[in-house]
Short mmCIF file of the C-alpha atoms (twelve columns), coordinates in Angstrom:
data_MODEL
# 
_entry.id   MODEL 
# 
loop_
_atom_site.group_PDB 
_atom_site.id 
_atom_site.type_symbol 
_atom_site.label_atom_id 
_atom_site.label_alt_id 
_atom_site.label_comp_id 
_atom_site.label_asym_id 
_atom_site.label_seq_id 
_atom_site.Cartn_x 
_atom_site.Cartn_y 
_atom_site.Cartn_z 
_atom_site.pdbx_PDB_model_num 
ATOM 1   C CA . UNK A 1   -35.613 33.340  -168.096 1 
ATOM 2   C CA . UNK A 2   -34.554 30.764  -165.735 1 
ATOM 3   C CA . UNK A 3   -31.352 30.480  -164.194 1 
ATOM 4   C CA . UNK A 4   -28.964 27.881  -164.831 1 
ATOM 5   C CA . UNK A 5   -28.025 26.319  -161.455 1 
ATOM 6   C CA . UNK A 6   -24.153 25.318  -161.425 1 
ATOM 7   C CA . UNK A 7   -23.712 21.832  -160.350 1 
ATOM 8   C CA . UNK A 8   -22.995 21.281  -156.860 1 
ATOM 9   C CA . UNK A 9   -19.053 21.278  -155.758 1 
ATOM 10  C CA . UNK A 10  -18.017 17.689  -154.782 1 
ATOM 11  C CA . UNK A 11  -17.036 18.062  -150.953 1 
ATOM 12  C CA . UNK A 12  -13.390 18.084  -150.728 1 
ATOM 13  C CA . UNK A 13  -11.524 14.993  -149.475 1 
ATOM 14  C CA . UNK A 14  -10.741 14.970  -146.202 1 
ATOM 15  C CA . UNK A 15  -7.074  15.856  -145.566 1 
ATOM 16  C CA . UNK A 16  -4.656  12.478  -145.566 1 
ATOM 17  C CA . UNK A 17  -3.661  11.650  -142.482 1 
ATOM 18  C CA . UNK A 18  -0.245  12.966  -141.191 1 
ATOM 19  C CA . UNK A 19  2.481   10.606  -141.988 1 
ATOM 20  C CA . UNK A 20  4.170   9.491   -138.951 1 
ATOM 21  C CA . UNK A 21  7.354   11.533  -137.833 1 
ATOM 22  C CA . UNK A 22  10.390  9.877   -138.171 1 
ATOM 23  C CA . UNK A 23  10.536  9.538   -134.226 1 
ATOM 24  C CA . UNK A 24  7.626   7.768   -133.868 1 
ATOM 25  C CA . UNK A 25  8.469   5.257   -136.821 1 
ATOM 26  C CA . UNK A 26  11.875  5.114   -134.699 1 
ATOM 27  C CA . UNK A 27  9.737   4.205   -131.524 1 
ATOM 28  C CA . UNK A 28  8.005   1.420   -133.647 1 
ATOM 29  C CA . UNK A 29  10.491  -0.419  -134.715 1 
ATOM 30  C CA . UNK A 30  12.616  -0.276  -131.792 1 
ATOM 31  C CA . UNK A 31  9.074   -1.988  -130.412 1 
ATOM 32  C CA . UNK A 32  8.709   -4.741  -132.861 1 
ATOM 33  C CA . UNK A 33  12.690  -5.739  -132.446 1 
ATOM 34  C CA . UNK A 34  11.740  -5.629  -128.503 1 
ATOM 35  C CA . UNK A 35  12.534  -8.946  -127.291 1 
ATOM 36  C CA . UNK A 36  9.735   -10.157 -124.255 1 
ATOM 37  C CA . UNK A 37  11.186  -9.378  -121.156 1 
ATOM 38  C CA . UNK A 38  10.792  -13.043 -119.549 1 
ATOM 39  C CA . UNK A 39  12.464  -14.645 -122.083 1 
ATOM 40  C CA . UNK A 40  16.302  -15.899 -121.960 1 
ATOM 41  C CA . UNK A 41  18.310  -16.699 -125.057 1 
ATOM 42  C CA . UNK A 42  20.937  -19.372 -124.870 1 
ATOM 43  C CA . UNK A 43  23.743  -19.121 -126.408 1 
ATOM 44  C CA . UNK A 44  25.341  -22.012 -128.548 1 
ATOM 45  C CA . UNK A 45  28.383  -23.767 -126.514 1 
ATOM 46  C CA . UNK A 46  32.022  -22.689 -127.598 1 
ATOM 47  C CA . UNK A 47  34.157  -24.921 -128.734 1 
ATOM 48  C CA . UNK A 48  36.245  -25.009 -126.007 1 
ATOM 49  C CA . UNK A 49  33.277  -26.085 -123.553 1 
ATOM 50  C CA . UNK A 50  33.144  -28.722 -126.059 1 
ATOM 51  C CA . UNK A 51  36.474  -30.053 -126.315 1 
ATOM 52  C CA . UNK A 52  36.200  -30.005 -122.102 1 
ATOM 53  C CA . UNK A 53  33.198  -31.719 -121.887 1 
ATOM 54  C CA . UNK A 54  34.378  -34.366 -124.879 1 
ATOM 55  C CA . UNK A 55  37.779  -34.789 -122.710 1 
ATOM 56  C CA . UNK A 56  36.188  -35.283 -119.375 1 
ATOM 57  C CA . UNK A 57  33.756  -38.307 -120.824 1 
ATOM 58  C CA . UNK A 58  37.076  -39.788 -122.060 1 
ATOM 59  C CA . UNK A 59  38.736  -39.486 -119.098 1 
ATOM 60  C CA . UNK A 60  35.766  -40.931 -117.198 1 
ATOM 61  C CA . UNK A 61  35.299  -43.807 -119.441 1 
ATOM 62  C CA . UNK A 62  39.426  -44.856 -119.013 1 
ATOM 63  C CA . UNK A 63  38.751  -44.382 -115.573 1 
ATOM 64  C CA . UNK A 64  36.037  -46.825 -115.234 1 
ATOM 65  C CA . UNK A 65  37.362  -49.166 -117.620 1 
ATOM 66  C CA . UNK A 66  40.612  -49.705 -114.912 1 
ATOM 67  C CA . UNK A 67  38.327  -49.552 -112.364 1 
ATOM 68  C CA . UNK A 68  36.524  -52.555 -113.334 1 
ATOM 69  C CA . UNK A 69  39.793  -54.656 -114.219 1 
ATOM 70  C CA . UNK A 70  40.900  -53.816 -110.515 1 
ATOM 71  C CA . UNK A 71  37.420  -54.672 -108.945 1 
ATOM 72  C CA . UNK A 72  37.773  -57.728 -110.801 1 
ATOM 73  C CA . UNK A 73  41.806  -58.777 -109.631 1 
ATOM 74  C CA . UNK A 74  40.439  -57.874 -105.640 1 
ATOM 75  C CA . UNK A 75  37.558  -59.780 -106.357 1 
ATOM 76  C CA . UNK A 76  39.642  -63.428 -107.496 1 
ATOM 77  C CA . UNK A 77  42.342  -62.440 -104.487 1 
ATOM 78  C CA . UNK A 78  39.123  -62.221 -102.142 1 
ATOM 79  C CA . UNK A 79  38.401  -65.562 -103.313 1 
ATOM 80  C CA . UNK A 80  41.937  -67.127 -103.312 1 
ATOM 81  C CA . UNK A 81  41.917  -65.732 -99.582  1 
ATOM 82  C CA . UNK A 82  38.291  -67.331 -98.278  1 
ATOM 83  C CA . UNK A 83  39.705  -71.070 -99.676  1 
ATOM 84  C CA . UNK A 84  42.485  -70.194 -97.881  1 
ATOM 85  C CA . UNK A 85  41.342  -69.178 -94.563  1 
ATOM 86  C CA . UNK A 86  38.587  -72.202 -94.904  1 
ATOM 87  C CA . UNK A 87  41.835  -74.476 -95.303  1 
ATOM 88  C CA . UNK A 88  43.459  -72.960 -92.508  1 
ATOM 89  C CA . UNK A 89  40.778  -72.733 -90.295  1 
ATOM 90  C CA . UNK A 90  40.174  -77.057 -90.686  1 
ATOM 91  C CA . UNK A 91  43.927  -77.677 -89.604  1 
ATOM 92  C CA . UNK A 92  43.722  -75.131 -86.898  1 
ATOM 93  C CA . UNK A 93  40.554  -77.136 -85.563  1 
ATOM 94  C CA . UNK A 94  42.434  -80.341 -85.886  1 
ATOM 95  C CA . UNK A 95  45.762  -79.527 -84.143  1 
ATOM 96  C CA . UNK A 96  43.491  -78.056 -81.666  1 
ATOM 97  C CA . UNK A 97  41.900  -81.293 -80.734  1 
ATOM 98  C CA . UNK A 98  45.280  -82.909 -81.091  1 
ATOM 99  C CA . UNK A 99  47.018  -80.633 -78.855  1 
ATOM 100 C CA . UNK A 100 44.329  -81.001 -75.834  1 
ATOM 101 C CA . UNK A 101 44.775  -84.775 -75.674  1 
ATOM 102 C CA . UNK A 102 48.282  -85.493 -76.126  1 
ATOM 103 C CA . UNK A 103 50.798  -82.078 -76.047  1 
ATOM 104 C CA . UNK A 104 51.127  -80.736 -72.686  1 
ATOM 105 C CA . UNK A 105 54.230  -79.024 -73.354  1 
ATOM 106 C CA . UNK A 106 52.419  -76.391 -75.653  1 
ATOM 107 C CA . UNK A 107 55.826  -77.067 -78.614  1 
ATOM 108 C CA . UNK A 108 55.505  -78.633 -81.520  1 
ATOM 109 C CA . UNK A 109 55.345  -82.391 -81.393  1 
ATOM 110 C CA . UNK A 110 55.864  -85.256 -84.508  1 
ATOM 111 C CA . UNK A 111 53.534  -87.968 -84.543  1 
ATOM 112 C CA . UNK A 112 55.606  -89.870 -82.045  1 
ATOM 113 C CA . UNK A 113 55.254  -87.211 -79.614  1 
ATOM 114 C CA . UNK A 114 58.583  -85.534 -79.866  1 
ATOM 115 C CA . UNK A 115 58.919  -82.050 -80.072  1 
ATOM 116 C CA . UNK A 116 59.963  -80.338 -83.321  1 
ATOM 117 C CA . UNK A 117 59.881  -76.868 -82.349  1 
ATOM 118 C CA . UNK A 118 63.140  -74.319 -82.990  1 
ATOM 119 C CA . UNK A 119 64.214  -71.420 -82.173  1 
ATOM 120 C CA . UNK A 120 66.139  -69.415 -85.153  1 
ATOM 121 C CA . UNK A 121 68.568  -66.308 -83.729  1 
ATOM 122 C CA . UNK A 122 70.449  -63.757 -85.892  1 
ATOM 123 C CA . UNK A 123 73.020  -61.967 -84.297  1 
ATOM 124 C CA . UNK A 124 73.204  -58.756 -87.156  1 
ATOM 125 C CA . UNK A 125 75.384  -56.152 -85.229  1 
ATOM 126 C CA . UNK A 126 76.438  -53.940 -82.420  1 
ATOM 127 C CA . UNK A 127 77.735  -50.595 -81.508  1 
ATOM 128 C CA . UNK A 128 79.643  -48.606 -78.829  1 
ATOM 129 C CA . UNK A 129 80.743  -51.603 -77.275  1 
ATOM 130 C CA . UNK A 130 83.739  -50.675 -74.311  1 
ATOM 131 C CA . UNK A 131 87.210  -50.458 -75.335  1 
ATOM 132 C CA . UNK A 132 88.930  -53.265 -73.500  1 
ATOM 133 C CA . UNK A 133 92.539  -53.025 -75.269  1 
ATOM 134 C CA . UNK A 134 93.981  -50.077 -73.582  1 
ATOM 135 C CA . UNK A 135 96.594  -49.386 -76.097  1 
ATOM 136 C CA . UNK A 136 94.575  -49.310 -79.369  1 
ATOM 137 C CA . UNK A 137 91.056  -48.014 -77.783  1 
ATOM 138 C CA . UNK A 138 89.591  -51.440 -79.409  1 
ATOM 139 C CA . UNK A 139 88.013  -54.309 -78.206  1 
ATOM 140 C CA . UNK A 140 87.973  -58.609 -80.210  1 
ATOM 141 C CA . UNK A 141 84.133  -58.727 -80.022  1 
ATOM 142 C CA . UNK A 142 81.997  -62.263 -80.311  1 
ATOM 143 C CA . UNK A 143 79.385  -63.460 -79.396  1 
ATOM 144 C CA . UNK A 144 78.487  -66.971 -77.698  1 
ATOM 145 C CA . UNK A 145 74.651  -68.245 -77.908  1 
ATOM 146 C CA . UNK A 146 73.264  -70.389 -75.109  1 
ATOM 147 C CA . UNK A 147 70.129  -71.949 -74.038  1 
ATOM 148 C CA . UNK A 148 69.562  -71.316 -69.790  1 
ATOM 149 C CA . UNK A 149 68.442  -74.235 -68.789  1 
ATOM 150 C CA . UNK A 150 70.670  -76.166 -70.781  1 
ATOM 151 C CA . UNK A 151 67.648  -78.618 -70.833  1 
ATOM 152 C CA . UNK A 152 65.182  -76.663 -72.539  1 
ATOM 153 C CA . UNK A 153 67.597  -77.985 -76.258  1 
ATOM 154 C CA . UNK A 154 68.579  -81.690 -76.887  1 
ATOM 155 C CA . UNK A 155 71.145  -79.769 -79.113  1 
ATOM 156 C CA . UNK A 156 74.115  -78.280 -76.754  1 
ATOM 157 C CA . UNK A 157 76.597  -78.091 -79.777  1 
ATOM 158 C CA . UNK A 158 78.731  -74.729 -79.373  1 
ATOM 159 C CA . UNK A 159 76.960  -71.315 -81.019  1 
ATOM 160 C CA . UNK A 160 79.445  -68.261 -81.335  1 
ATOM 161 C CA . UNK A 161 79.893  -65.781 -83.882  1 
ATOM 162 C CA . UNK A 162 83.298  -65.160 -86.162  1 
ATOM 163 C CA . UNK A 163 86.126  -62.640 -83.622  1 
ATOM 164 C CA . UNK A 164 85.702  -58.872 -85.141  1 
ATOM 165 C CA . UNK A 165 89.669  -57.672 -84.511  1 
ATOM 166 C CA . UNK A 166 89.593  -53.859 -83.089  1 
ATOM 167 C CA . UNK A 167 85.968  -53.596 -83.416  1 
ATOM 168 C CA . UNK A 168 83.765  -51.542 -81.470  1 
ATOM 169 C CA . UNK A 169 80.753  -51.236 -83.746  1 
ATOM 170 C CA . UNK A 170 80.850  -55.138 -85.503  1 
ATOM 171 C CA . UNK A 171 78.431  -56.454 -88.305  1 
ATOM 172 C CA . UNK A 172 78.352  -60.191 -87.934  1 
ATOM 173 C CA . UNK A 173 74.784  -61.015 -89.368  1 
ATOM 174 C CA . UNK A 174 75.181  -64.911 -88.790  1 
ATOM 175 C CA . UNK A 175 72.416  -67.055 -88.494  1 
ATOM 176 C CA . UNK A 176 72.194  -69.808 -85.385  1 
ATOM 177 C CA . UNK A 177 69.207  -72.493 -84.839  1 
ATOM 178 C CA . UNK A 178 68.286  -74.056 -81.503  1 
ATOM 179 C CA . UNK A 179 66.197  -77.549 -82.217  1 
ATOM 180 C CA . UNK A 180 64.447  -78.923 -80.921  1 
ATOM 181 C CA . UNK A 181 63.015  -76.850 -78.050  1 
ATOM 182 C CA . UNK A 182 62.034  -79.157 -74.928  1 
ATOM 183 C CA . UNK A 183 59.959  -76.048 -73.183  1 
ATOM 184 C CA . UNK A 184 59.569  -72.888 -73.434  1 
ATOM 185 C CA . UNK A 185 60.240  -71.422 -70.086  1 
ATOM 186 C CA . UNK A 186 63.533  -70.703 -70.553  1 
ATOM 187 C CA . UNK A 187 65.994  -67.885 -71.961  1 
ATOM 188 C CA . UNK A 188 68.266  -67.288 -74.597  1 
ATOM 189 C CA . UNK A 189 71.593  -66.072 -73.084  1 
ATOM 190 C CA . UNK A 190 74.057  -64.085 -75.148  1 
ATOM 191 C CA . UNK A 191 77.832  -63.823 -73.511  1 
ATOM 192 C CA . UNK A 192 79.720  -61.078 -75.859  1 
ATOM 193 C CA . UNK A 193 83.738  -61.694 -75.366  1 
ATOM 194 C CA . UNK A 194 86.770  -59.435 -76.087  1 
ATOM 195 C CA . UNK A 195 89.345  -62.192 -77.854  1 
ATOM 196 C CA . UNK A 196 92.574  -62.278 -76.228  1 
ATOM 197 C CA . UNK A 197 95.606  -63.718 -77.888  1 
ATOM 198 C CA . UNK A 198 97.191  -64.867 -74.872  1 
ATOM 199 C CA . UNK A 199 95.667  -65.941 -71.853  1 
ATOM 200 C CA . UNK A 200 91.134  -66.243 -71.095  1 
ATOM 201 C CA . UNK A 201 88.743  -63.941 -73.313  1 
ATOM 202 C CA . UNK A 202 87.487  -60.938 -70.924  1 
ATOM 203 C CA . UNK A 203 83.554  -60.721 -70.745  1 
ATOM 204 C CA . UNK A 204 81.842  -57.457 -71.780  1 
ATOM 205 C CA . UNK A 205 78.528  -58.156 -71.043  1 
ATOM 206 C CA . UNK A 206 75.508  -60.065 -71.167  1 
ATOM 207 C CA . UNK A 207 71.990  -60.287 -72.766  1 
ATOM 208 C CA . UNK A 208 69.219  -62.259 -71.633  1 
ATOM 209 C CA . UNK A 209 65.984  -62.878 -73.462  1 
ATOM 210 C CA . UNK A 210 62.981  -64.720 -72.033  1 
ATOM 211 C CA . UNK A 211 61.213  -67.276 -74.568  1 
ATOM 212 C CA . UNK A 212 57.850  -66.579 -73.909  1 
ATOM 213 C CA . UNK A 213 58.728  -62.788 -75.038  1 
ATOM 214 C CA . UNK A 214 59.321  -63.680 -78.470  1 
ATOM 215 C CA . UNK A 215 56.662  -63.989 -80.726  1 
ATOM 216 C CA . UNK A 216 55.708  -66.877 -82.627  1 
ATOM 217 C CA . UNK A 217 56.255  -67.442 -86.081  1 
ATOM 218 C CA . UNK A 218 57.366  -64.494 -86.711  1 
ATOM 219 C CA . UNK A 219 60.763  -62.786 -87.097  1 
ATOM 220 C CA . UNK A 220 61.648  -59.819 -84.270  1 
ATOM 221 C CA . UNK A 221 64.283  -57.481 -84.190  1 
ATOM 222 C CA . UNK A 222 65.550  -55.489 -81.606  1 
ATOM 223 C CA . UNK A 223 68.612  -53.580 -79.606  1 
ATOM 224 C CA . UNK A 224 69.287  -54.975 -76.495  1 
ATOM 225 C CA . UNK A 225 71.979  -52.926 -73.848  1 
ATOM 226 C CA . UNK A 226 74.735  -55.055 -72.412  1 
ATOM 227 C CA . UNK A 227 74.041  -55.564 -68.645  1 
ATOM 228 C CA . UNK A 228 76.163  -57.755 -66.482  1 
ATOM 229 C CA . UNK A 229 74.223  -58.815 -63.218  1 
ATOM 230 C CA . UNK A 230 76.780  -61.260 -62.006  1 
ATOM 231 C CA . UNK A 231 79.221  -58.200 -61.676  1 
ATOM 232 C CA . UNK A 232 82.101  -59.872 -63.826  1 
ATOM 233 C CA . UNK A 233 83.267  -56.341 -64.816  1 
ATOM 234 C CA . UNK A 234 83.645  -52.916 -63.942  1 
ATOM 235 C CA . UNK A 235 80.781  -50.980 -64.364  1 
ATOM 236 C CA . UNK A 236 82.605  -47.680 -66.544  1 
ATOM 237 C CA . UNK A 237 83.560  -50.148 -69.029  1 
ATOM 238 C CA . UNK A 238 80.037  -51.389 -69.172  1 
ATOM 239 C CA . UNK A 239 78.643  -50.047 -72.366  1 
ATOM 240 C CA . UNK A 240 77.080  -50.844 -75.806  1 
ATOM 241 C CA . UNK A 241 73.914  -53.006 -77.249  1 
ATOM 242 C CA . UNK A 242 73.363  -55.929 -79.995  1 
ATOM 243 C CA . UNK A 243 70.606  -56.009 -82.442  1 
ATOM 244 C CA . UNK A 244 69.553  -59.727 -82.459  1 
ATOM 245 C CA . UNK A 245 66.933  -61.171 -84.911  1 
ATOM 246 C CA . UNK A 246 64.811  -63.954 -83.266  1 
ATOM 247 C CA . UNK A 247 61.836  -65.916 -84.251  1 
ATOM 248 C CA . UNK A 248 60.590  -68.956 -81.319  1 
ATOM 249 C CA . UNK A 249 57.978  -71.279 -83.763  1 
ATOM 250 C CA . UNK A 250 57.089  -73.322 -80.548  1 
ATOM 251 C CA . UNK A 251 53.306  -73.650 -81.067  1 
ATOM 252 C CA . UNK A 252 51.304  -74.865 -84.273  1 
ATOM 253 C CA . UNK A 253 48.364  -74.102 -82.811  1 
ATOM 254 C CA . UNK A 254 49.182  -70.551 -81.697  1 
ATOM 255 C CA . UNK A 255 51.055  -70.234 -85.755  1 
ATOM 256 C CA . UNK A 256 47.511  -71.110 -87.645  1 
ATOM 257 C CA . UNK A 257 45.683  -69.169 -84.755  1 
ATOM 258 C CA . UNK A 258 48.287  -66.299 -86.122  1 
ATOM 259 C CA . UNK A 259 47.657  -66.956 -89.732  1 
ATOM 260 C CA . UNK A 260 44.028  -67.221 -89.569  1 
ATOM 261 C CA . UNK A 261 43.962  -63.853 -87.960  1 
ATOM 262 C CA . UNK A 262 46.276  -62.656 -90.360  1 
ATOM 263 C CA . UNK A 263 43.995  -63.911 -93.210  1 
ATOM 264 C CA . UNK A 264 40.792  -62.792 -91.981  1 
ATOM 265 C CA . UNK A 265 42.111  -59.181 -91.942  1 
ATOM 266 C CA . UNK A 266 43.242  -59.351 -95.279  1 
ATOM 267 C CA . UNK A 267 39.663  -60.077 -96.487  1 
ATOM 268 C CA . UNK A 268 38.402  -57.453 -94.541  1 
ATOM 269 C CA . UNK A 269 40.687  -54.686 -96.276  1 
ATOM 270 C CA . UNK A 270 39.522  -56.027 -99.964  1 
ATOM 271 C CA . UNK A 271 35.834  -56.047 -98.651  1 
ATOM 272 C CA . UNK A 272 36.150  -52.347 -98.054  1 
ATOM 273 C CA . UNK A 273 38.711  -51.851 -101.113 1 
ATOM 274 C CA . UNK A 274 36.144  -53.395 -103.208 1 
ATOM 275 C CA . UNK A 275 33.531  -50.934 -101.622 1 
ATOM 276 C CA . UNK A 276 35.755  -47.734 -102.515 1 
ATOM 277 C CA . UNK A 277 36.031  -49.415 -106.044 1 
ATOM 278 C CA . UNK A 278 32.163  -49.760 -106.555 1 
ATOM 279 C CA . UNK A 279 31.462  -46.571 -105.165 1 
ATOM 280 C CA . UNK A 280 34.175  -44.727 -107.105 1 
ATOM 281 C CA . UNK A 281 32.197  -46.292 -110.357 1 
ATOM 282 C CA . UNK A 282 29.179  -45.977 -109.614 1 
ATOM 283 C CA . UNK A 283 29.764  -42.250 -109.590 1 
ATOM 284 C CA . UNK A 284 31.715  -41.778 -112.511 1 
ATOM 285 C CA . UNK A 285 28.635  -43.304 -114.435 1 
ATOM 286 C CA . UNK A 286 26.377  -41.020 -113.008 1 
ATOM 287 C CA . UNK A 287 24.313  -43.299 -110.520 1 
ATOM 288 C CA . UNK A 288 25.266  -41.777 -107.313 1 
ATOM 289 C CA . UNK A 289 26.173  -38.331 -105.956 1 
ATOM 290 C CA . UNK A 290 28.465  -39.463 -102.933 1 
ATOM 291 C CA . UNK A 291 31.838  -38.003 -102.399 1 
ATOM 292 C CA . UNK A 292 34.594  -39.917 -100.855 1 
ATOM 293 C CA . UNK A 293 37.551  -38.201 -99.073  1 
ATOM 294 C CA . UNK A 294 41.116  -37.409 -99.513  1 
ATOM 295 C CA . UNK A 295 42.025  -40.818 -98.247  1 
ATOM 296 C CA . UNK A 296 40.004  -42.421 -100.789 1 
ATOM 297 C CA . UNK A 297 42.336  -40.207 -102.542 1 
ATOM 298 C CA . UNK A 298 45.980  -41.752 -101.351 1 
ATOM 299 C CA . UNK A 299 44.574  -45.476 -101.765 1 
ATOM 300 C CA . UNK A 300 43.222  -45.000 -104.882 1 
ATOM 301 C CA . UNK A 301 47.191  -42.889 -105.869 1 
ATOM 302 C CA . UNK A 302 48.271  -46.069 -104.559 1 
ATOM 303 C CA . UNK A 303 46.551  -48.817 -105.868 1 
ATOM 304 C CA . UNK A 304 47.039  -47.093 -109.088 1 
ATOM 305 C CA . UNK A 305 51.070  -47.062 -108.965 1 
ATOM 306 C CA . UNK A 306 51.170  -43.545 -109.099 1 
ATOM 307 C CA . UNK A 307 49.400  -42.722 -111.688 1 
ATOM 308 C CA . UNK A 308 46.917  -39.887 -111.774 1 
ATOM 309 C CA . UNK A 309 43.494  -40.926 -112.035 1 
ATOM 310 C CA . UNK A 310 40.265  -39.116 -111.183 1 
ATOM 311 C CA . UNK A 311 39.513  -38.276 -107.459 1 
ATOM 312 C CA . UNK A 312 36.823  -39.564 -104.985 1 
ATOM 313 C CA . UNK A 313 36.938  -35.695 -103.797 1 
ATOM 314 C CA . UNK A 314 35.140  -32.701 -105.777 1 
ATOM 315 C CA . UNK A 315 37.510  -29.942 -107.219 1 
ATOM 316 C CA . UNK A 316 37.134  -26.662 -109.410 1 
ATOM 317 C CA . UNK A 317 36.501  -28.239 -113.277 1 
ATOM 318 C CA . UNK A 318 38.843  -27.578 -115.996 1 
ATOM 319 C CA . UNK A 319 37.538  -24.728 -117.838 1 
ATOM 320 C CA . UNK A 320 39.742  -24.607 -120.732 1 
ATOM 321 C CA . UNK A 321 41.632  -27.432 -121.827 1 
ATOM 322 C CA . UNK A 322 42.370  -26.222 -124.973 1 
ATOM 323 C CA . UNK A 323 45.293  -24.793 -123.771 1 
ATOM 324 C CA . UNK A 324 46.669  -27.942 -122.629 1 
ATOM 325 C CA . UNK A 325 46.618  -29.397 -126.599 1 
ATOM 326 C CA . UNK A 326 43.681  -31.594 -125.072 1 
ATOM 327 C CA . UNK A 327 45.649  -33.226 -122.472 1 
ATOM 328 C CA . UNK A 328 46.112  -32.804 -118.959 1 
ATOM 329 C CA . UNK A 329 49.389  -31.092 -117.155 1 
ATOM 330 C CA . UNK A 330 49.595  -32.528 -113.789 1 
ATOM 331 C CA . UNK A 331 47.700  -34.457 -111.419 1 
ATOM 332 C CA . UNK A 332 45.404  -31.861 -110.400 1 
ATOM 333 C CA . UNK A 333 44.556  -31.577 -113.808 1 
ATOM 334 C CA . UNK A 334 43.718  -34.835 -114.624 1 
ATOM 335 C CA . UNK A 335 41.609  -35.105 -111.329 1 
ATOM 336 C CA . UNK A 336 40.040  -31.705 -111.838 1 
ATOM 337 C CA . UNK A 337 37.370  -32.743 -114.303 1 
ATOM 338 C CA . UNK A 338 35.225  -33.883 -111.654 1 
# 
């Protein structure tokens, strides 16, 4: 009898693979949420770096906006100035050509050929001038204003200050003129008196000034010590000094030579104020990386009336102006955002 083969057993299925132990999974992950190493992430900016950076473009934009009305006020001075010195410069060529042919005395001269210059004298004040009145420790002071030679003034009306009773340290501040002036080689002699109610005034001393030594056109002031070279009195009571105001206009040519001078250095200081200005703009709006210095600083304080606008020179930024409300404490503040 034949024998009944069994069917043949189906080979078993290969055993599943071993799950994964939970520290491997672990390792995975911790791969996959492995950020690559050369990469940076940026971070969003706070609000504060905001509000900074919003404030410092405002501050920038104010500042540029004044900087431009300024530029443009040096800018119509600079021009007032050059028709100025233009004008100044055509008289100065014509009193020039005048003045070689027909005024050897180097004063000022009409069109007749007399002369019209003057010589205007303050007398303001003195101090520690010698007591002459034995009993009160006082002195009478005045002052009497000459010309030496007499000649060098067609005018030889009398020139004397008010009498200062028991006085030593007087304020007069009275004004005398000399015109015209014939020539200039020739002093201005101040005789200072002690008033006497009975019998001649006592002198106290003297003061001589040379004309050439005072400048032209313009107003001088000065101390000047009592001396007394004729020896009129005794030298312990020889003491004290007057502060005398002059001003000799003997010369137009040497006055517009002055003024044209004067004028031309003017323009010069708004050619390099105008520079600053530019400069100053210029880097506010980003086109150039030059720093100025802390003078830049001062003019710019200056020019400014006080007011606290942003620097030429580079400081530490303001990091956190929210704690300012938005605006600015101080100075350094306000010039910080740069």
């Amino acid at each position: 009898m034949a024998k009944t083969e069994s069917p043949a057993k189906a080979p078993a299925p290969a055993p599943a693979a071993a799950a994964a132990s939970p520290s491997a999974g672990k390792k995975g992950t911790e791969t996959q949420k492995a950020a690559p190493t050369g990469a940076v992430k940026k971070e969003a900016p706070s609000k504060s770096a905001l509000a900074n950076a919003a404030h410092t473009d405002a501050l920038k934009m104010q500042q540029i906006a004044k900087l431009k009305i300024l530029l443009e006020q040096k800018l119509s001075n600079h021009s007032t100035l050059t028709r100025n010195l233009q004008e100044k410069k055509a008289l100065l060529a014509n009193v020039r050509k005048t003045h070689s042919h027909c005024n050897k005395r180097e004063v000022n001269i009409d069109t007749e050929g007399k002369s019209i210059a003057s010589l205007e004298v303050e007398i303001m004040m003195a101090k520690d001038l010698p007591k002459m009145d034995w009993y009160s420790g006082k002195c009478d002071p005045y002052v009497i204003l000459s010309l030496s030679p007499p000649a060098a003034c067609l005018d030889t009306s009398d020139k004397r200050t008010k009498v200062k009773p028991r006085e030593r340290s007087p304020v007069w501040n009275q004004s005398f003129i000399f015109k015209p002036i014939e020539f200039k080689k020739a002093d201005l002699v101040l005789n200072v008196m002690d008033a006497e109610n009975f019998g001649n005034d006592d002198f106290m001393g003297k003061i001589s000034i040379p004309l050439p030594t005072i400048e032209n056109q313009q107003w001088v002031e000065k101390w000047y010590p009592l001396t007394d070279p004729d020896k009129k009195t005794e030298a312990k009571l020889l003491s004290g000094s007057v502060l005398v105001r002059t001003k000799f206009v003997f010369s137009e040519k040497l006055r517009l030579e002055g003024e044209v001078k004067e004028v031309a250095s003017q323009m010069e200081k708004l050619s390099k104020d105008m520079k600053k200005i530019t400069t100053h703009i210029n880097r506010l709006e980003g086109n150039t990386t030059t720093r100025g210095s802390a003078s830049d600083d001062v003019w710019l304080f200056a020019e400014f009336d006080g007011e606290t606008p942003l620097l030429f020179t580079d400081l530490e930024p303001v990091t956190d102006i929210a704690q300012t409300g938005g605006v600015p404490i101080g100075k350094h503040d306000m010039c910080n955002v740069l």
